[in-house]
Amino acid sequence: MISVLVLGGTGEARELAGLLAAHPRFEAVSSLAGRVSEVRVPDGEVRIGGFGGPAGLARWMRERGTDVLVDATHPFAQRMSTSAAEAARMTGVPLLMLRRPGWRAGPGDDWRRVPSMPAAVEALRGLGPRVFLTTGRQDASAFAELDDHRFLLRCVDPPEPPLPRHLRVLLDRGPFTVDGELELLRGHDIDVLVTKDSGGEMTAAKLRAARHLGIPVVVVSRPEPPEGPVVRTPRAAVAWLENHSG
C-alpha cells in the first residue's frame, strides 16, 4: 500500500479522500486544521490539528512512512502550502498540489483585480459605502479602519476583533444559489462585493448575481503556489498518484 497524506479542508480534498479510500493501491490520511466549528470529515483516517511547522510535518511523515504528500488546502492557505513544500524537501517525499481553477471575468462583469487585502481596502474608495465582504473571518480586520463604509460580512464562524465599526455578520456556508445571492444583494442595497479568487462552484453564485445587478467586484488574486506539479481535479490527482507512485 502507498501511504498518502492529504492536507485538506476543501471540497476537493474530501472528494480525493473518498477516491483514495476506495482505491486498492492507496492508504490515505486526511489532515484538517480544525479552524471551523463544524468540520466536514472526509472518508478514511483523519487527523485534526497543526503539525508545528515544516519540521513537525516532516517528523510526522517520517514516523508514519508517508510516501506522497498532497497539498489540497485552500488556494489562500499560503502558510500551510509553504510548510508542505519545505517538509517535502526535508524528507524527499514527492509533493503534489491540488488546486481548483480560479475564477475568470466574463462579458458584463466589472471586476477590479488586486494583489492583496490591503490593496482591496484601497480599491473600495469611490465604489460606494455598502460592502458585501466574503473574504472570510480572518481577513475582516483589514477593513477595520474604514469607518465610512458599512459592511455585511458572510463567514462560517464569528470573526474576531479588530473589526469595522459598521459591521453586520451573516453566519452561513455554501453552496449558494444565484437567486439567493440576488435577494441578499438587493435586500442590503449592496454597492460593491469584495472576494478572494477562491474558485469553484460553491460560492460562485455571488459573482453571477453581481454581474446581473451591475455591481463592481474587487477580487483578491491568489498567492503564487510553491514550485511543483499541480492538478486541478481530484480525479486528476488520483491519475498523477497512479503514475508517480511505486
Short mmCIF file of C-alpha atoms in Angstrom, two decimals:
data_model
loop_
_atom_site.label_atom_id
_atom_site.label_comp_id
_atom_site.label_asym_id
_atom_site.label_seq_id
_atom_site.Cartn_x
_atom_site.Cartn_y
_atom_site.Cartn_z
CA MET A 1 0.00 0.00 0.00
CA ILE A 2 1.16 3.52 -0.80
CA SER A 3 0.79 5.93 2.10
CA VAL A 4 -0.63 9.33 1.13
CA LEU A 5 -1.01 12.34 3.41
CA VAL A 6 -3.69 14.75 2.17
CA LEU A 7 -3.58 18.25 3.63
CA GLY A 8 -7.26 19.07 3.36
CA GLY A 9 -10.13 21.24 4.45
CA THR A 10 -11.57 21.78 0.96
CA GLY A 11 -14.29 20.04 -1.02
CA GLU A 12 -11.65 18.78 -3.44
CA ALA A 13 -9.69 17.25 -0.55
CA ARG A 14 -12.80 15.44 0.69
CA GLU A 15 -13.52 14.10 -2.78
CA LEU A 16 -9.91 12.95 -3.14
CA ALA A 17 -10.05 11.20 0.24
CA GLY A 18 -13.14 9.31 -0.92
CA LEU A 19 -11.45 8.23 -4.14
CA LEU A 20 -8.33 7.08 -2.31
CA ALA A 21 -10.36 5.22 0.33
CA ALA A 22 -11.91 3.14 -2.46
CA HIS A 23 -8.61 2.59 -4.30
CA PRO A 24 -6.76 -0.70 -3.77
CA ARG A 25 -3.27 0.82 -4.02
CA PHE A 26 -3.53 3.72 -1.57
CA GLU A 27 -3.87 4.25 2.14
CA ALA A 28 -4.64 7.90 2.85
CA VAL A 29 -4.69 10.11 5.93
CA SER A 30 -6.53 13.45 5.72
CA SER A 31 -5.16 16.26 7.87
CA LEU A 32 -7.52 19.08 8.86
CA ALA A 33 -6.53 22.29 10.62
CA GLY A 34 -9.78 22.27 12.60
CA ARG A 35 -10.29 26.05 12.45
CA VAL A 36 -14.03 25.93 11.84
CA SER A 37 -16.57 24.78 14.39
CA GLU A 38 -18.33 22.28 12.12
CA VAL A 39 -15.69 20.18 10.41
CA ARG A 40 -16.80 18.14 7.40
CA VAL A 41 -14.98 14.87 7.98
CA PRO A 42 -13.74 13.05 4.85
CA ASP A 43 -13.66 9.30 4.29
CA GLY A 44 -10.75 7.31 5.70
CA GLU A 45 -8.36 8.13 8.51
CA VAL A 46 -8.44 11.73 9.72
CA ARG A 47 -6.19 13.80 11.98
CA ILE A 48 -7.15 17.25 13.24
CA GLY A 49 -4.74 19.97 14.32
CA GLY A 50 -1.45 21.53 13.28
CA PHE A 51 1.94 19.88 12.92
CA GLY A 52 4.08 22.62 14.46
CA GLY A 53 5.59 23.97 11.25
CA PRO A 54 7.61 22.27 8.50
CA ALA A 55 9.85 20.37 10.92
CA GLY A 56 6.85 18.93 12.75
CA LEU A 57 5.20 17.92 9.47
CA ALA A 58 8.42 16.31 8.27
CA ARG A 59 8.77 14.39 11.55
CA TRP A 60 5.17 13.14 11.31
CA MET A 61 5.69 11.95 7.74
CA ARG A 62 8.87 10.10 8.67
CA GLU A 63 7.19 8.40 11.63
CA ARG A 64 4.19 7.36 9.54
CA GLY A 65 6.22 6.35 6.50
CA THR A 66 4.40 8.75 4.18
CA ASP A 67 5.17 8.04 0.52
CA VAL A 68 3.40 11.03 -1.11
CA LEU A 69 2.20 14.39 0.21
CA VAL A 70 -0.82 16.08 -1.42
CA ASP A 71 -1.46 19.72 -0.64
CA ALA A 72 -5.21 20.12 -1.22
CA THR A 73 -5.64 23.11 1.08
CA HIS A 74 -7.46 26.34 0.22
CA PRO A 75 -5.76 28.39 -2.54
CA PHE A 76 -5.13 31.14 0.05
CA ALA A 77 -3.65 28.85 2.73
CA GLN A 78 -0.20 30.15 1.85
CA ARG A 79 1.46 29.35 5.17
CA MET A 80 0.40 25.70 5.06
CA SER A 81 1.45 25.36 1.42
CA THR A 82 4.87 26.82 2.21
CA SER A 83 5.24 24.40 5.14
CA ALA A 84 4.24 21.49 2.93
CA ALA A 85 6.83 22.39 0.30
CA GLU A 86 9.56 22.73 2.94
CA ALA A 87 8.62 19.44 4.63
CA ALA A 88 8.67 17.69 1.27
CA ARG A 89 12.19 18.99 0.64
CA MET A 90 13.31 17.92 4.11
CA THR A 91 12.02 14.37 3.69
CA GLY A 92 12.39 13.81 -0.04
CA VAL A 93 8.69 12.92 -0.22
CA PRO A 94 7.05 13.85 -3.55
CA LEU A 95 4.61 16.76 -3.29
CA LEU A 96 1.52 17.20 -5.45
CA MET A 97 -0.67 20.31 -5.27
CA LEU A 98 -4.41 20.05 -5.92
CA ARG A 99 -5.78 23.49 -6.80
CA ARG A 100 -9.22 24.16 -8.26
CA PRO A 101 -9.17 26.63 -11.19
CA GLY A 102 -9.60 30.28 -10.32
CA TRP A 103 -12.50 32.44 -11.48
CA ARG A 104 -12.39 34.39 -14.73
CA ALA A 105 -14.34 37.51 -15.56
CA GLY A 106 -16.82 37.21 -18.39
CA PRO A 107 -18.91 39.60 -20.50
CA GLY A 108 -20.77 42.04 -18.29
CA ASP A 109 -18.51 41.61 -15.27
CA ASP A 110 -17.00 44.68 -13.60
CA TRP A 111 -14.00 43.20 -11.75
CA ARG A 112 -11.14 45.05 -10.11
CA ARG A 113 -8.31 42.56 -9.52
CA VAL A 114 -5.91 43.42 -6.70
CA PRO A 115 -2.82 41.60 -5.39
CA SER A 116 -3.53 41.71 -1.67
CA MET A 117 -6.03 42.50 1.07
CA PRO A 118 -4.54 45.97 1.75
CA ALA A 119 -4.93 46.68 -1.96
CA ALA A 120 -8.58 45.60 -1.70
CA VAL A 121 -9.07 48.18 1.05
CA GLU A 122 -7.68 50.88 -1.23
CA ALA A 123 -9.79 49.70 -4.16
CA LEU A 124 -13.00 50.33 -2.22
CA ARG A 125 -12.54 54.09 -2.38
CA GLY A 126 -15.17 55.59 -4.66
CA LEU A 127 -17.10 52.36 -5.19
CA GLY A 128 -19.89 53.03 -2.70
CA PRO A 129 -20.30 52.68 1.06
CA ARG A 130 -22.23 49.39 1.35
CA VAL A 131 -19.86 46.46 1.02
CA PHE A 132 -20.57 42.73 0.86
CA LEU A 133 -17.41 41.16 2.30
CA THR A 134 -16.81 37.48 1.50
CA THR A 135 -13.09 37.18 2.20
CA GLY A 136 -13.50 35.07 5.35
CA ARG A 137 -13.48 35.97 9.02
CA GLN A 138 -9.69 36.14 9.32
CA ASP A 139 -9.37 38.97 6.81
CA ALA A 140 -12.17 41.18 8.13
CA SER A 141 -9.69 43.06 10.34
CA ALA A 142 -8.04 44.51 7.22
CA PHE A 143 -11.11 46.75 6.81
CA ALA A 144 -11.31 47.84 10.45
CA GLU A 145 -10.26 51.45 9.76
CA LEU A 146 -12.95 52.15 7.15
CA ASP A 147 -15.47 53.98 9.34
CA ASP A 148 -17.27 55.48 6.34
CA HIS A 149 -18.31 52.07 4.98
CA ARG A 150 -21.00 49.65 6.10
CA PHE A 151 -20.03 46.01 5.81
CA LEU A 152 -22.03 42.83 5.51
CA LEU A 153 -19.59 40.02 6.32
CA ARG A 154 -20.52 36.45 5.45
CA CYS A 155 -18.43 33.72 7.05
CA VAL A 156 -18.75 30.27 8.63
CA ASP A 157 -17.65 31.23 12.16
CA PRO A 158 -17.78 34.58 14.01
CA PRO A 159 -14.87 36.94 13.33
CA GLU A 160 -12.53 38.29 15.98
CA PRO A 161 -11.54 41.95 16.51
CA PRO A 162 -10.36 44.34 15.32
CA LEU A 163 -13.40 44.75 13.09
CA PRO A 164 -15.03 47.56 11.10
CA ARG A 165 -17.17 49.92 13.17
CA HIS A 166 -20.22 49.38 10.99
CA LEU A 167 -20.41 45.63 10.54
CA ARG A 168 -23.19 43.08 10.26
CA VAL A 169 -22.17 39.40 10.36
CA LEU A 170 -24.05 36.71 8.47
CA LEU A 171 -23.02 33.18 9.50
CA ASP A 172 -23.61 30.85 6.58
CA ARG A 173 -21.92 28.21 4.48
CA GLY A 174 -22.27 27.46 0.76
CA PRO A 175 -23.27 26.30 -1.70
CA PHE A 176 -25.30 29.37 -2.59
CA THR A 177 -27.75 29.99 -5.43
CA VAL A 178 -27.92 32.93 -7.81
CA ASP A 179 -31.49 33.69 -6.73
CA GLY A 180 -30.46 33.69 -3.09
CA GLU A 181 -27.50 35.96 -3.78
CA LEU A 182 -29.65 38.36 -5.79
CA GLU A 183 -32.06 38.61 -2.89
CA LEU A 184 -29.20 39.22 -0.46
CA LEU A 185 -27.54 41.92 -2.58
CA ARG A 186 -30.83 43.71 -3.20
CA GLY A 187 -32.03 43.37 0.38
CA HIS A 188 -28.91 45.02 1.75
CA ASP A 189 -28.60 47.54 -1.10
CA ILE A 190 -25.01 46.45 -1.72
CA ASP A 191 -22.75 48.76 -3.74
CA VAL A 192 -19.66 46.56 -4.08
CA LEU A 193 -18.61 42.97 -3.48
CA VAL A 194 -15.17 42.02 -2.13
CA THR A 195 -13.97 38.43 -2.51
CA LYS A 196 -10.91 36.24 -2.88
CA ASP A 197 -10.29 34.31 -6.08
CA SER A 198 -11.12 31.03 -4.35
CA GLY A 199 -12.55 29.40 -7.48
CA GLY A 200 -15.07 26.57 -7.58
CA GLU A 201 -18.85 26.49 -7.75
CA MET A 202 -19.65 26.52 -4.02
CA THR A 203 -19.61 30.33 -3.82
CA ALA A 204 -19.54 31.44 -7.48
CA ALA A 205 -23.22 32.43 -7.48
CA LYS A 206 -22.41 35.79 -5.88
CA LEU A 207 -20.32 36.71 -8.94
CA ARG A 208 -23.20 35.96 -11.31
CA ALA A 209 -25.58 37.93 -9.11
CA ALA A 210 -23.19 40.90 -9.07
CA ARG A 211 -22.95 40.75 -12.87
CA HIS A 212 -26.75 40.74 -13.17
CA LEU A 213 -27.07 43.80 -10.93
CA GLY A 214 -24.07 45.66 -12.38
CA ILE A 215 -22.25 45.64 -9.03
CA PRO A 216 -18.45 46.04 -9.16
CA VAL A 217 -16.38 43.22 -7.66
CA VAL A 218 -12.99 43.62 -6.00
CA VAL A 219 -11.18 40.30 -6.49
CA VAL A 220 -8.06 39.49 -4.46
CA SER A 221 -5.71 37.40 -6.61
CA ARG A 222 -4.26 34.15 -5.34
CA PRO A 223 -0.75 33.93 -3.94
CA GLU A 224 1.72 32.07 -6.13
CA PRO A 225 1.91 28.39 -5.16
CA PRO A 226 5.26 26.72 -4.44
CA GLU A 227 7.06 25.17 -7.40
CA GLY A 228 5.98 21.67 -8.29
CA PRO A 229 3.33 19.63 -10.08
CA VAL A 230 -0.24 20.98 -9.91
CA VAL A 231 -3.51 19.27 -10.86
CA ARG A 232 -6.97 20.83 -10.99
CA THR A 233 -9.32 18.00 -10.01
CA PRO A 234 -9.37 15.09 -7.52
CA ARG A 235 -9.54 12.55 -10.35
CA ALA A 236 -6.50 14.13 -11.96
CA ALA A 237 -4.74 13.83 -8.59
CA VAL A 238 -5.52 10.10 -8.47
CA ALA A 239 -4.20 9.67 -12.01
CA TRP A 240 -1.00 11.51 -11.05
CA LEU A 241 -0.57 9.34 -7.96
CA GLU A 242 -1.07 6.17 -10.01
CA ASN A 243 1.62 7.27 -12.47
CA HIS A 244 4.14 8.59 -9.94
CA SER A 245 3.88 6.14 -7.07
CA GLY A 246 5.73 2.88 -6.64
#
